[in-house]
Amino acid sequence: MKRQGQRTFNPLRNSRGFLTAEFIFSIVLAAGMCIVLFSLNFTLSMAEVAQYIAFSTARAHAAAHVDQDKQEQLAKDKYKELLNNPVLKPLFNNPDGGWFKLSAEPEIRGGGQKGNSFEDYGSSSTPDRVPQVGVRFDFQPRILNLKVPFLGATTEDPDAGFSARISGLLIREPTATECMDLQVRRRYDAIIQLDSRYGILGASGKNKYVPLEDNGC
């Protein structure tokens, strides 16, 4: 028989240890949020570094040179030089895998005689706008591909992850070839055609005409 005043043990009403379980849950959840915030802040910092790489590459591409192909080659050399820098190499394109990844080569568009420019940075309703030229590459923050406890994954496709385009758009200086073909020789022809006397003075021909121009133009 049950003694009077004695309580029976009911496991469904036992609340012992609940505080410990809630504490563990809170700690894990807080740690997961800290990891997410750290990853986001570090990604924003490295995005600024990637933007500097884009600016330096675009600046190397914008400088005047012999022809447009040489300008593009200078940009590619500068891009590879920065990626192989001992400080930046462990962060970007680490062969063993890293937190961030940049394109193997930048996309370069210089307009000019090649006629290629970035058409997706402006409206097609303004055809007379300044051509958008420079460099662009992909920035993939692998560090954001996370699986946070109690929160789940940050992306639906871990292999694709997040991606953004980093652009450096600087107006390219004309090359020596463009100056000679598009300005100097046309100006020479226009001067010769002004008067018949100029034609006589210029009978020596264009091959002996030596232009003296500042910076090629």
JSON list of C-alpha atoms in Angstrom, two decimals:
[
{"chain": "A", "resi": 1, "resn": "MET", "atom": "CA", "xyz": [0.00, 0.00, 0.00]},
{"chain": "A", "resi": 2, "resn": "LYS", "atom": "CA", "xyz": [1.09, 3.58, -0.61]},
{"chain": "A", "resi": 3, "resn": "ARG", "atom": "CA", "xyz": [1.88, 5.59, 2.48]},
{"chain": "A", "resi": 4, "resn": "GLN", "atom": "CA", "xyz": [-0.06, 8.78, 3.02]},
{"chain": "A", "resi": 5, "resn": "GLY", "atom": "CA", "xyz": [1.81, 11.87, 1.81]},
{"chain": "A", "resi": 6, "resn": "GLN", "atom": "CA", "xyz": [4.30, 9.93, -0.34]},
{"chain": "A", "resi": 7, "resn": "ARG", "atom": "CA", "xyz": [4.58, 11.18, -3.93]},
{"chain": "A", "resi": 8, "resn": "THR", "atom": "CA", "xyz": [4.92, 8.82, -6.86]},
{"chain": "A", "resi": 9, "resn": "PHE", "atom": "CA", "xyz": [7.72, 9.48, -9.44]},
{"chain": "A", "resi": 10, "resn": "ASN", "atom": "CA", "xyz": [6.38, 10.64, -12.83]},
{"chain": "A", "resi": 11, "resn": "PRO", "atom": "CA", "xyz": [9.12, 10.92, -15.52]},
{"chain": "A", "resi": 12, "resn": "LEU", "atom": "CA", "xyz": [6.89, 13.07, -17.75]},
{"chain": "A", "resi": 13, "resn": "ARG", "atom": "CA", "xyz": [6.78, 15.78, -15.12]},
{"chain": "A", "resi": 14, "resn": "ASN", "atom": "CA", "xyz": [10.49, 15.66, -14.32]},
{"chain": "A", "resi": 15, "resn": "SER", "atom": "CA", "xyz": [12.15, 19.00, -15.29]},
{"chain": "A", "resi": 16, "resn": "ARG", "atom": "CA", "xyz": [15.61, 18.28, -14.02]},
{"chain": "A", "resi": 17, "resn": "GLY", "atom": "CA", "xyz": [18.38, 19.08, -16.58]},
{"chain": "A", "resi": 18, "resn": "PHE", "atom": "CA", "xyz": [16.21, 21.35, -18.76]},
{"chain": "A", "resi": 19, "resn": "LEU", "atom": "CA", "xyz": [18.38, 24.36, -17.95]},
{"chain": "A", "resi": 20, "resn": "THR", "atom": "CA", "xyz": [21.48, 22.49, -19.10]},
{"chain": "A", "resi": 21, "resn": "ALA", "atom": "CA", "xyz": [19.83, 21.54, -22.39]},
{"chain": "A", "resi": 22, "resn": "GLU", "atom": "CA", "xyz": [18.70, 25.12, -23.02]},
{"chain": "A", "resi": 23, "resn": "PHE", "atom": "CA", "xyz": [22.18, 26.40, -22.20]},
{"chain": "A", "resi": 24, "resn": "ILE", "atom": "CA", "xyz": [23.82, 24.00, -24.68]},
{"chain": "A", "resi": 25, "resn": "PHE", "atom": "CA", "xyz": [21.27, 24.93, -27.35]},
{"chain": "A", "resi": 26, "resn": "SER", "atom": "CA", "xyz": [21.88, 28.66, -26.81]},
{"chain": "A", "resi": 27, "resn": "ILE", "atom": "CA", "xyz": [25.67, 28.29, -26.86]},
{"chain": "A", "resi": 28, "resn": "VAL", "atom": "CA", "xyz": [25.60, 26.31, -30.11]},
{"chain": "A", "resi": 29, "resn": "LEU", "atom": "CA", "xyz": [23.19, 28.78, -31.70]},
{"chain": "A", "resi": 30, "resn": "ALA", "atom": "CA", "xyz": [25.26, 31.79, -30.59]},
{"chain": "A", "resi": 31, "resn": "ALA", "atom": "CA", "xyz": [28.47, 30.17, -31.85]},
{"chain": "A", "resi": 32, "resn": "GLY", "atom": "CA", "xyz": [26.82, 29.53, -35.23]},
{"chain": "A", "resi": 33, "resn": "MET", "atom": "CA", "xyz": [25.73, 33.16, -35.50]},
{"chain": "A", "resi": 34, "resn": "CYS", "atom": "CA", "xyz": [29.25, 34.32, -34.62]},
{"chain": "A", "resi": 35, "resn": "ILE", "atom": "CA", "xyz": [30.67, 32.11, -37.39]},
{"chain": "A", "resi": 36, "resn": "VAL", "atom": "CA", "xyz": [28.21, 33.57, -39.90]},
{"chain": "A", "resi": 37, "resn": "LEU", "atom": "CA", "xyz": [29.00, 37.16, -38.91]},
{"chain": "A", "resi": 38, "resn": "PHE", "atom": "CA", "xyz": [32.75, 36.52, -39.00]},
{"chain": "A", "resi": 39, "resn": "SER", "atom": "CA", "xyz": [32.47, 34.96, -42.47]},
{"chain": "A", "resi": 40, "resn": "LEU", "atom": "CA", "xyz": [30.40, 37.89, -43.74]},
{"chain": "A", "resi": 41, "resn": "ASN", "atom": "CA", "xyz": [32.73, 40.55, -42.34]},
{"chain": "A", "resi": 42, "resn": "PHE", "atom": "CA", "xyz": [35.84, 38.79, -43.62]},
{"chain": "A", "resi": 43, "resn": "THR", "atom": "CA", "xyz": [34.23, 38.41, -47.05]},
{"chain": "A", "resi": 44, "resn": "LEU", "atom": "CA", "xyz": [33.49, 42.15, -47.23]},
{"chain": "A", "resi": 45, "resn": "SER", "atom": "CA", "xyz": [37.11, 42.89, -46.32]},
{"chain": "A", "resi": 46, "resn": "MET", "atom": "CA", "xyz": [38.47, 40.57, -49.00]},
{"chain": "A", "resi": 47, "resn": "ALA", "atom": "CA", "xyz": [36.04, 42.07, -51.52]},
{"chain": "A", "resi": 48, "resn": "GLU", "atom": "CA", "xyz": [37.83, 45.39, -51.01]},
{"chain": "A", "resi": 49, "resn": "VAL", "atom": "CA", "xyz": [41.15, 43.66, -51.69]},
{"chain": "A", "resi": 50, "resn": "ALA", "atom": "CA", "xyz": [39.69, 42.15, -54.86]},
{"chain": "A", "resi": 51, "resn": "GLN", "atom": "CA", "xyz": [38.47, 45.60, -55.87]},
{"chain": "A", "resi": 52, "resn": "TYR", "atom": "CA", "xyz": [42.03, 46.91, -55.51]},
{"chain": "A", "resi": 53, "resn": "ILE", "atom": "CA", "xyz": [43.23, 44.09, -57.78]},
{"chain": "A", "resi": 54, "resn": "ALA", "atom": "CA", "xyz": [40.63, 45.13, -60.35]},
{"chain": "A", "resi": 55, "resn": "PHE", "atom": "CA", "xyz": [41.69, 48.78, -60.13]},
{"chain": "A", "resi": 56, "resn": "SER", "atom": "CA", "xyz": [45.41, 47.97, -60.49]},
{"chain": "A", "resi": 57, "resn": "THR", "atom": "CA", "xyz": [44.71, 45.70, -63.46]},
{"chain": "A", "resi": 58, "resn": "ALA", "atom": "CA", "xyz": [42.51, 48.32, -65.12]},
{"chain": "A", "resi": 59, "resn": "ARG", "atom": "CA", "xyz": [45.15, 50.99, -64.53]},
{"chain": "A", "resi": 60, "resn": "ALA", "atom": "CA", "xyz": [47.80, 48.84, -66.23]},
{"chain": "A", "resi": 61, "resn": "HIS", "atom": "CA", "xyz": [45.40, 48.34, -69.14]},
{"chain": "A", "resi": 62, "resn": "ALA", "atom": "CA", "xyz": [44.55, 52.03, -69.44]},
{"chain": "A", "resi": 63, "resn": "ALA", "atom": "CA", "xyz": [48.10, 53.28, -69.94]},
{"chain": "A", "resi": 64, "resn": "ALA", "atom": "CA", "xyz": [49.07, 54.18, -73.50]},
{"chain": "A", "resi": 65, "resn": "HIS", "atom": "CA", "xyz": [51.28, 51.78, -75.42]},
{"chain": "A", "resi": 66, "resn": "VAL", "atom": "CA", "xyz": [52.16, 50.63, -78.93]},
{"chain": "A", "resi": 67, "resn": "ASP", "atom": "CA", "xyz": [48.85, 48.90, -79.69]},
{"chain": "A", "resi": 68, "resn": "GLN", "atom": "CA", "xyz": [45.76, 47.56, -77.96]},
{"chain": "A", "resi": 69, "resn": "ASP", "atom": "CA", "xyz": [47.06, 43.99, -77.72]},
{"chain": "A", "resi": 70, "resn": "LYS", "atom": "CA", "xyz": [50.04, 45.21, -75.72]},
{"chain": "A", "resi": 71, "resn": "GLN", "atom": "CA", "xyz": [47.75, 47.07, -73.33]},
{"chain": "A", "resi": 72, "resn": "GLU", "atom": "CA", "xyz": [45.73, 43.90, -72.70]},
{"chain": "A", "resi": 73, "resn": "GLN", "atom": "CA", "xyz": [48.90, 41.90, -72.13]},
{"chain": "A", "resi": 74, "resn": "LEU", "atom": "CA", "xyz": [50.09, 44.40, -69.53]},
{"chain": "A", "resi": 75, "resn": "ALA", "atom": "CA", "xyz": [46.77, 44.03, -67.72]},
{"chain": "A", "resi": 76, "resn": "LYS", "atom": "CA", "xyz": [47.03, 40.23, -67.68]},
{"chain": "A", "resi": 77, "resn": "ASP", "atom": "CA", "xyz": [50.60, 40.40, -66.40]},
{"chain": "A", "resi": 78, "resn": "LYS", "atom": "CA", "xyz": [49.58, 42.75, -63.60]},
{"chain": "A", "resi": 79, "resn": "TYR", "atom": "CA", "xyz": [46.65, 40.50, -62.64]},
{"chain": "A", "resi": 80, "resn": "LYS", "atom": "CA", "xyz": [48.86, 37.42, -62.41]},
{"chain": "A", "resi": 81, "resn": "GLU", "atom": "CA", "xyz": [51.51, 39.35, -60.51]},
{"chain": "A", "resi": 82, "resn": "LEU", "atom": "CA", "xyz": [49.00, 40.33, -57.83]},
{"chain": "A", "resi": 83, "resn": "LEU", "atom": "CA", "xyz": [47.53, 36.85, -57.54]},
{"chain": "A", "resi": 84, "resn": "ASN", "atom": "CA", "xyz": [50.99, 35.36, -57.11]},
{"chain": "A", "resi": 85, "resn": "ASN", "atom": "CA", "xyz": [51.92, 37.86, -54.43]},
{"chain": "A", "resi": 86, "resn": "PRO", "atom": "CA", "xyz": [53.10, 35.96, -51.30]},
{"chain": "A", "resi": 87, "resn": "VAL", "atom": "CA", "xyz": [50.53, 37.82, -49.18]},
{"chain": "A", "resi": 88, "resn": "LEU", "atom": "CA", "xyz": [47.53, 37.38, -51.47]},
{"chain": "A", "resi": 89, "resn": "LYS", "atom": "CA", "xyz": [48.25, 33.94, -52.91]},
{"chain": "A", "resi": 90, "resn": "PRO", "atom": "CA", "xyz": [47.14, 31.99, -49.78]},
{"chain": "A", "resi": 91, "resn": "LEU", "atom": "CA", "xyz": [43.81, 33.85, -49.85]},
{"chain": "A", "resi": 92, "resn": "PHE", "atom": "CA", "xyz": [42.94, 33.75, -53.54]},
{"chain": "A", "resi": 93, "resn": "ASN", "atom": "CA", "xyz": [43.16, 30.66, -55.76]},
{"chain": "A", "resi": 94, "resn": "ASN", "atom": "CA", "xyz": [45.00, 28.49, -53.28]},
{"chain": "A", "resi": 95, "resn": "PRO", "atom": "CA", "xyz": [45.83, 25.20, -55.08]},
{"chain": "A", "resi": 96, "resn": "ASP", "atom": "CA", "xyz": [44.87, 23.26, -51.94]},
{"chain": "A", "resi": 97, "resn": "GLY", "atom": "CA", "xyz": [41.56, 25.08, -51.70]},
{"chain": "A", "resi": 98, "resn": "GLY", "atom": "CA", "xyz": [40.91, 28.35, -49.97]},
{"chain": "A", "resi": 99, "resn": "TRP", "atom": "CA", "xyz": [38.26, 30.64, -48.65]},
{"chain": "A", "resi": 100, "resn": "PHE", "atom": "CA", "xyz": [38.12, 32.80, -51.80]},
{"chain": "A", "resi": 101, "resn": "LYS", "atom": "CA", "xyz": [38.53, 32.26, -55.52]},
{"chain": "A", "resi": 102, "resn": "LEU", "atom": "CA", "xyz": [39.09, 34.67, -58.39]},
{"chain": "A", "resi": 103, "resn": "SER", "atom": "CA", "xyz": [38.89, 34.04, -62.13]},
{"chain": "A", "resi": 104, "resn": "ALA", "atom": "CA", "xyz": [41.98, 32.53, -63.70]},
{"chain": "A", "resi": 105, "resn": "GLU", "atom": "CA", "xyz": [42.16, 35.49, -66.10]},
{"chain": "A", "resi": 106, "resn": "PRO", "atom": "CA", "xyz": [40.31, 38.81, -66.14]},
{"chain": "A", "resi": 107, "resn": "GLU", "atom": "CA", "xyz": [37.81, 39.74, -68.82]},
{"chain": "A", "resi": 108, "resn": "ILE", "atom": "CA", "xyz": [39.31, 42.71, -70.67]},
{"chain": "A", "resi": 109, "resn": "ARG", "atom": "CA", "xyz": [37.40, 45.03, -72.98]},
{"chain": "A", "resi": 110, "resn": "GLY", "atom": "CA", "xyz": [39.03, 48.13, -74.35]},
{"chain": "A", "resi": 111, "resn": "GLY", "atom": "CA", "xyz": [36.73, 49.38, -77.09]},
{"chain": "A", "resi": 112, "resn": "GLY", "atom": "CA", "xyz": [38.71, 51.35, -79.68]},
{"chain": "A", "resi": 113, "resn": "GLN", "atom": "CA", "xyz": [39.54, 49.60, -82.94]},
{"chain": "A", "resi": 114, "resn": "LYS", "atom": "CA", "xyz": [38.38, 46.26, -81.54]},
{"chain": "A", "resi": 115, "resn": "GLY", "atom": "CA", "xyz": [34.99, 47.73, -80.75]},
{"chain": "A", "resi": 116, "resn": "ASN", "atom": "CA", "xyz": [34.43, 45.67, -77.60]},
{"chain": "A", "resi": 117, "resn": "SER", "atom": "CA", "xyz": [33.06, 47.22, -74.43]},
{"chain": "A", "resi": 118, "resn": "PHE", "atom": "CA", "xyz": [30.86, 46.24, -71.51]},
{"chain": "A", "resi": 119, "resn": "GLU", "atom": "CA", "xyz": [27.28, 46.75, -72.68]},
{"chain": "A", "resi": 120, "resn": "ASP", "atom": "CA", "xyz": [25.57, 45.55, -69.49]},
{"chain": "A", "resi": 121, "resn": "TYR", "atom": "CA", "xyz": [26.51, 48.58, -67.36]},
{"chain": "A", "resi": 122, "resn": "GLY", "atom": "CA", "xyz": [24.29, 51.13, -69.08]},
{"chain": "A", "resi": 123, "resn": "SER", "atom": "CA", "xyz": [21.02, 51.61, -70.87]},
{"chain": "A", "resi": 124, "resn": "SER", "atom": "CA", "xyz": [20.70, 50.80, -74.56]},
{"chain": "A", "resi": 125, "resn": "SER", "atom": "CA", "xyz": [18.56, 53.94, -74.91]},
{"chain": "A", "resi": 126, "resn": "THR", "atom": "CA", "xyz": [21.67, 56.12, -74.62]},
{"chain": "A", "resi": 127, "resn": "PRO", "atom": "CA", "xyz": [23.93, 55.05, -77.49]},
{"chain": "A", "resi": 128, "resn": "ASP", "atom": "CA", "xyz": [26.08, 58.20, -77.23]},
{"chain": "A", "resi": 129, "resn": "ARG", "atom": "CA", "xyz": [27.27, 57.44, -73.71]},
{"chain": "A", "resi": 130, "resn": "VAL", "atom": "CA", "xyz": [30.95, 56.93, -72.92]},
{"chain": "A", "resi": 131, "resn": "PRO", "atom": "CA", "xyz": [31.98, 53.31, -73.67]},
{"chain": "A", "resi": 132, "resn": "GLN", "atom": "CA", "xyz": [32.45, 51.22, -70.54]},
{"chain": "A", "resi": 133, "resn": "VAL", "atom": "CA", "xyz": [35.94, 49.73, -70.86]},
{"chain": "A", "resi": 134, "resn": "GLY", "atom": "CA", "xyz": [38.27, 48.09, -68.37]},
{"chain": "A", "resi": 135, "resn": "VAL", "atom": "CA", "xyz": [38.53, 44.72, -66.66]},
{"chain": "A", "resi": 136, "resn": "ARG", "atom": "CA", "xyz": [36.16, 42.38, -64.83]},
{"chain": "A", "resi": 137, "resn": "PHE", "atom": "CA", "xyz": [36.47, 39.03, -63.06]},
{"chain": "A", "resi": 138, "resn": "ASP", "atom": "CA", "xyz": [34.46, 36.74, -60.78]},
{"chain": "A", "resi": 139, "resn": "PHE", "atom": "CA", "xyz": [34.80, 36.75, -57.01]},
{"chain": "A", "resi": 140, "resn": "GLN", "atom": "CA", "xyz": [33.66, 33.58, -55.22]},
{"chain": "A", "resi": 141, "resn": "PRO", "atom": "CA", "xyz": [33.65, 33.64, -51.40]},
{"chain": "A", "resi": 142, "resn": "ARG", "atom": "CA", "xyz": [33.79, 29.97, -50.51]},
{"chain": "A", "resi": 143, "resn": "ILE", "atom": "CA", "xyz": [33.89, 30.89, -46.85]},
{"chain": "A", "resi": 144, "resn": "LEU", "atom": "CA", "xyz": [30.16, 31.69, -47.04]},
{"chain": "A", "resi": 145, "resn": "ASN", "atom": "CA", "xyz": [29.29, 28.08, -47.94]},
{"chain": "A", "resi": 146, "resn": "LEU", "atom": "CA", "xyz": [28.37, 27.05, -44.40]},
{"chain": "A", "resi": 147, "resn": "LYS", "atom": "CA", "xyz": [26.25, 24.52, -42.58]},
{"chain": "A", "resi": 148, "resn": "VAL", "atom": "CA", "xyz": [25.30, 26.13, -39.29]},
{"chain": "A", "resi": 149, "resn": "PRO", "atom": "CA", "xyz": [23.84, 23.89, -36.55]},
{"chain": "A", "resi": 150, "resn": "PHE", "atom": "CA", "xyz": [20.12, 24.49, -35.96]},
{"chain": "A", "resi": 151, "resn": "LEU", "atom": "CA", "xyz": [20.11, 27.00, -38.84]},
{"chain": "A", "resi": 152, "resn": "GLY", "atom": "CA", "xyz": [20.98, 24.82, -41.83]},
{"chain": "A", "resi": 153, "resn": "ALA", "atom": "CA", "xyz": [23.04, 25.54, -44.93]},
{"chain": "A", "resi": 154, "resn": "THR", "atom": "CA", "xyz": [23.63, 29.05, -46.24]},
{"chain": "A", "resi": 155, "resn": "THR", "atom": "CA", "xyz": [23.23, 27.99, -49.88]},
{"chain": "A", "resi": 156, "resn": "GLU", "atom": "CA", "xyz": [21.11, 25.48, -51.74]},
{"chain": "A", "resi": 157, "resn": "ASP", "atom": "CA", "xyz": [23.98, 24.38, -53.99]},
{"chain": "A", "resi": 158, "resn": "PRO", "atom": "CA", "xyz": [27.29, 24.11, -52.05]},
{"chain": "A", "resi": 159, "resn": "ASP", "atom": "CA", "xyz": [29.26, 23.57, -55.28]},
{"chain": "A", "resi": 160, "resn": "ALA", "atom": "CA", "xyz": [28.00, 26.80, -56.85]},
{"chain": "A", "resi": 161, "resn": "GLY", "atom": "CA", "xyz": [27.92, 28.91, -53.72]},
{"chain": "A", "resi": 162, "resn": "PHE", "atom": "CA", "xyz": [27.97, 32.70, -53.93]},
{"chain": "A", "resi": 163, "resn": "SER", "atom": "CA", "xyz": [29.55, 34.74, -56.69]},
{"chain": "A", "resi": 164, "resn": "ALA", "atom": "CA", "xyz": [29.94, 38.41, -57.58]},
{"chain": "A", "resi": 165, "resn": "ARG", "atom": "CA", "xyz": [31.58, 40.37, -60.38]},
{"chain": "A", "resi": 166, "resn": "ILE", "atom": "CA", "xyz": [34.38, 42.76, -59.52]},
{"chain": "A", "resi": 167, "resn": "SER", "atom": "CA", "xyz": [34.89, 45.50, -62.12]},
{"chain": "A", "resi": 168, "resn": "GLY", "atom": "CA", "xyz": [37.49, 48.15, -62.71]},
{"chain": "A", "resi": 169, "resn": "LEU", "atom": "CA", "xyz": [36.33, 50.53, -65.44]},
{"chain": "A", "resi": 170, "resn": "LEU", "atom": "CA", "xyz": [38.91, 53.13, -66.49]},
{"chain": "A", "resi": 171, "resn": "ILE", "atom": "CA", "xyz": [38.97, 55.06, -69.75]},
{"chain": "A", "resi": 172, "resn": "ARG", "atom": "CA", "xyz": [41.76, 53.59, -71.85]},
{"chain": "A", "resi": 173, "resn": "GLU", "atom": "CA", "xyz": [44.33, 55.95, -73.37]},
{"chain": "A", "resi": 174, "resn": "PRO", "atom": "CA", "xyz": [44.72, 55.73, -77.15]},
{"chain": "A", "resi": 175, "resn": "THR", "atom": "CA", "xyz": [47.65, 53.74, -78.43]},
{"chain": "A", "resi": 176, "resn": "ALA", "atom": "CA", "xyz": [50.33, 54.96, -80.81]},
{"chain": "A", "resi": 177, "resn": "THR", "atom": "CA", "xyz": [48.78, 52.88, -83.60]},
{"chain": "A", "resi": 178, "resn": "GLU", "atom": "CA", "xyz": [45.33, 54.38, -83.04]},
{"chain": "A", "resi": 179, "resn": "CYS", "atom": "CA", "xyz": [46.77, 57.89, -82.94]},
{"chain": "A", "resi": 180, "resn": "MET", "atom": "CA", "xyz": [48.62, 57.40, -86.21]},
{"chain": "A", "resi": 181, "resn": "ASP", "atom": "CA", "xyz": [45.75, 55.69, -88.07]},
{"chain": "A", "resi": 182, "resn": "LEU", "atom": "CA", "xyz": [42.78, 57.63, -86.71]},
{"chain": "A", "resi": 183, "resn": "GLN", "atom": "CA", "xyz": [44.16, 61.10, -86.14]},
{"chain": "A", "resi": 184, "resn": "VAL", "atom": "CA", "xyz": [47.61, 61.96, -87.46]},
{"chain": "A", "resi": 185, "resn": "ARG", "atom": "CA", "xyz": [47.23, 60.54, -90.98]},
{"chain": "A", "resi": 186, "resn": "ARG", "atom": "CA", "xyz": [43.67, 61.82, -91.36]},
{"chain": "A", "resi": 187, "resn": "ARG", "atom": "CA", "xyz": [44.77, 65.27, -90.24]},
{"chain": "A", "resi": 188, "resn": "TYR", "atom": "CA", "xyz": [47.63, 65.15, -92.77]},
{"chain": "A", "resi": 189, "resn": "ASP", "atom": "CA", "xyz": [45.19, 64.28, -95.56]},
{"chain": "A", "resi": 190, "resn": "ALA", "atom": "CA", "xyz": [42.85, 67.08, -94.48]},
{"chain": "A", "resi": 191, "resn": "ILE", "atom": "CA", "xyz": [45.68, 69.62, -94.53]},
{"chain": "A", "resi": 192, "resn": "ILE", "atom": "CA", "xyz": [46.84, 68.53, -98.01]},
{"chain": "A", "resi": 193, "resn": "GLN", "atom": "CA", "xyz": [43.32, 68.89, -99.39]},
{"chain": "A", "resi": 194, "resn": "LEU", "atom": "CA", "xyz": [42.84, 72.42, -98.06]},
{"chain": "A", "resi": 195, "resn": "ASP", "atom": "CA", "xyz": [44.68, 74.01, -100.98]},
{"chain": "A", "resi": 196, "resn": "SER", "atom": "CA", "xyz": [46.51, 72.86, -104.10]},
{"chain": "A", "resi": 197, "resn": "ARG", "atom": "CA", "xyz": [49.65, 74.54, -102.85]},
{"chain": "A", "resi": 198, "resn": "TYR", "atom": "CA", "xyz": [49.69, 72.23, -99.87]},
{"chain": "A", "resi": 199, "resn": "GLY", "atom": "CA", "xyz": [49.56, 69.30, -102.23]},
{"chain": "A", "resi": 200, "resn": "ILE", "atom": "CA", "xyz": [52.74, 70.49, -103.93]},
{"chain": "A", "resi": 201, "resn": "LEU", "atom": "CA", "xyz": [54.49, 70.96, -100.62]},
{"chain": "A", "resi": 202, "resn": "GLY", "atom": "CA", "xyz": [53.40, 67.55, -99.51]},
{"chain": "A", "resi": 203, "resn": "ALA", "atom": "CA", "xyz": [54.46, 65.81, -102.72]},
{"chain": "A", "resi": 204, "resn": "SER", "atom": "CA", "xyz": [57.22, 64.04, -100.80]},
{"chain": "A", "resi": 205, "resn": "GLY", "atom": "CA", "xyz": [54.58, 61.61, -99.56]},
{"chain": "A", "resi": 206, "resn": "LYS", "atom": "CA", "xyz": [53.28, 60.36, -96.25]},
{"chain": "A", "resi": 207, "resn": "ASN", "atom": "CA", "xyz": [56.19, 58.01, -95.75]},
{"chain": "A", "resi": 208, "resn": "LYS", "atom": "CA", "xyz": [58.51, 60.94, -95.17]},
{"chain": "A", "resi": 209, "resn": "TYR", "atom": "CA", "xyz": [56.07, 62.81, -92.94]},
{"chain": "A", "resi": 210, "resn": "VAL", "atom": "CA", "xyz": [57.28, 62.66, -89.34]},
{"chain": "A", "resi": 211, "resn": "PRO", "atom": "CA", "xyz": [54.62, 63.67, -86.80]},
{"chain": "A", "resi": 212, "resn": "LEU", "atom": "CA", "xyz": [55.80, 65.13, -83.52]},
{"chain": "A", "resi": 213, "resn": "GLU", "atom": "CA", "xyz": [52.94, 64.56, -81.10]},
{"chain": "A", "resi": 214, "resn": "ASP", "atom": "CA", "xyz": [52.61, 64.63, -77.33]},
{"chain": "A", "resi": 215, "resn": "ASN", "atom": "CA", "xyz": [51.93, 61.13, -75.91]},
{"chain": "A", "resi": 216, "resn": "GLY", "atom": "CA", "xyz": [51.33, 59.70, -79.38]},
{"chain": "A", "resi": 217, "resn": "CYS", "atom": "CA", "xyz": [48.32, 61.92, -80.22]}
]
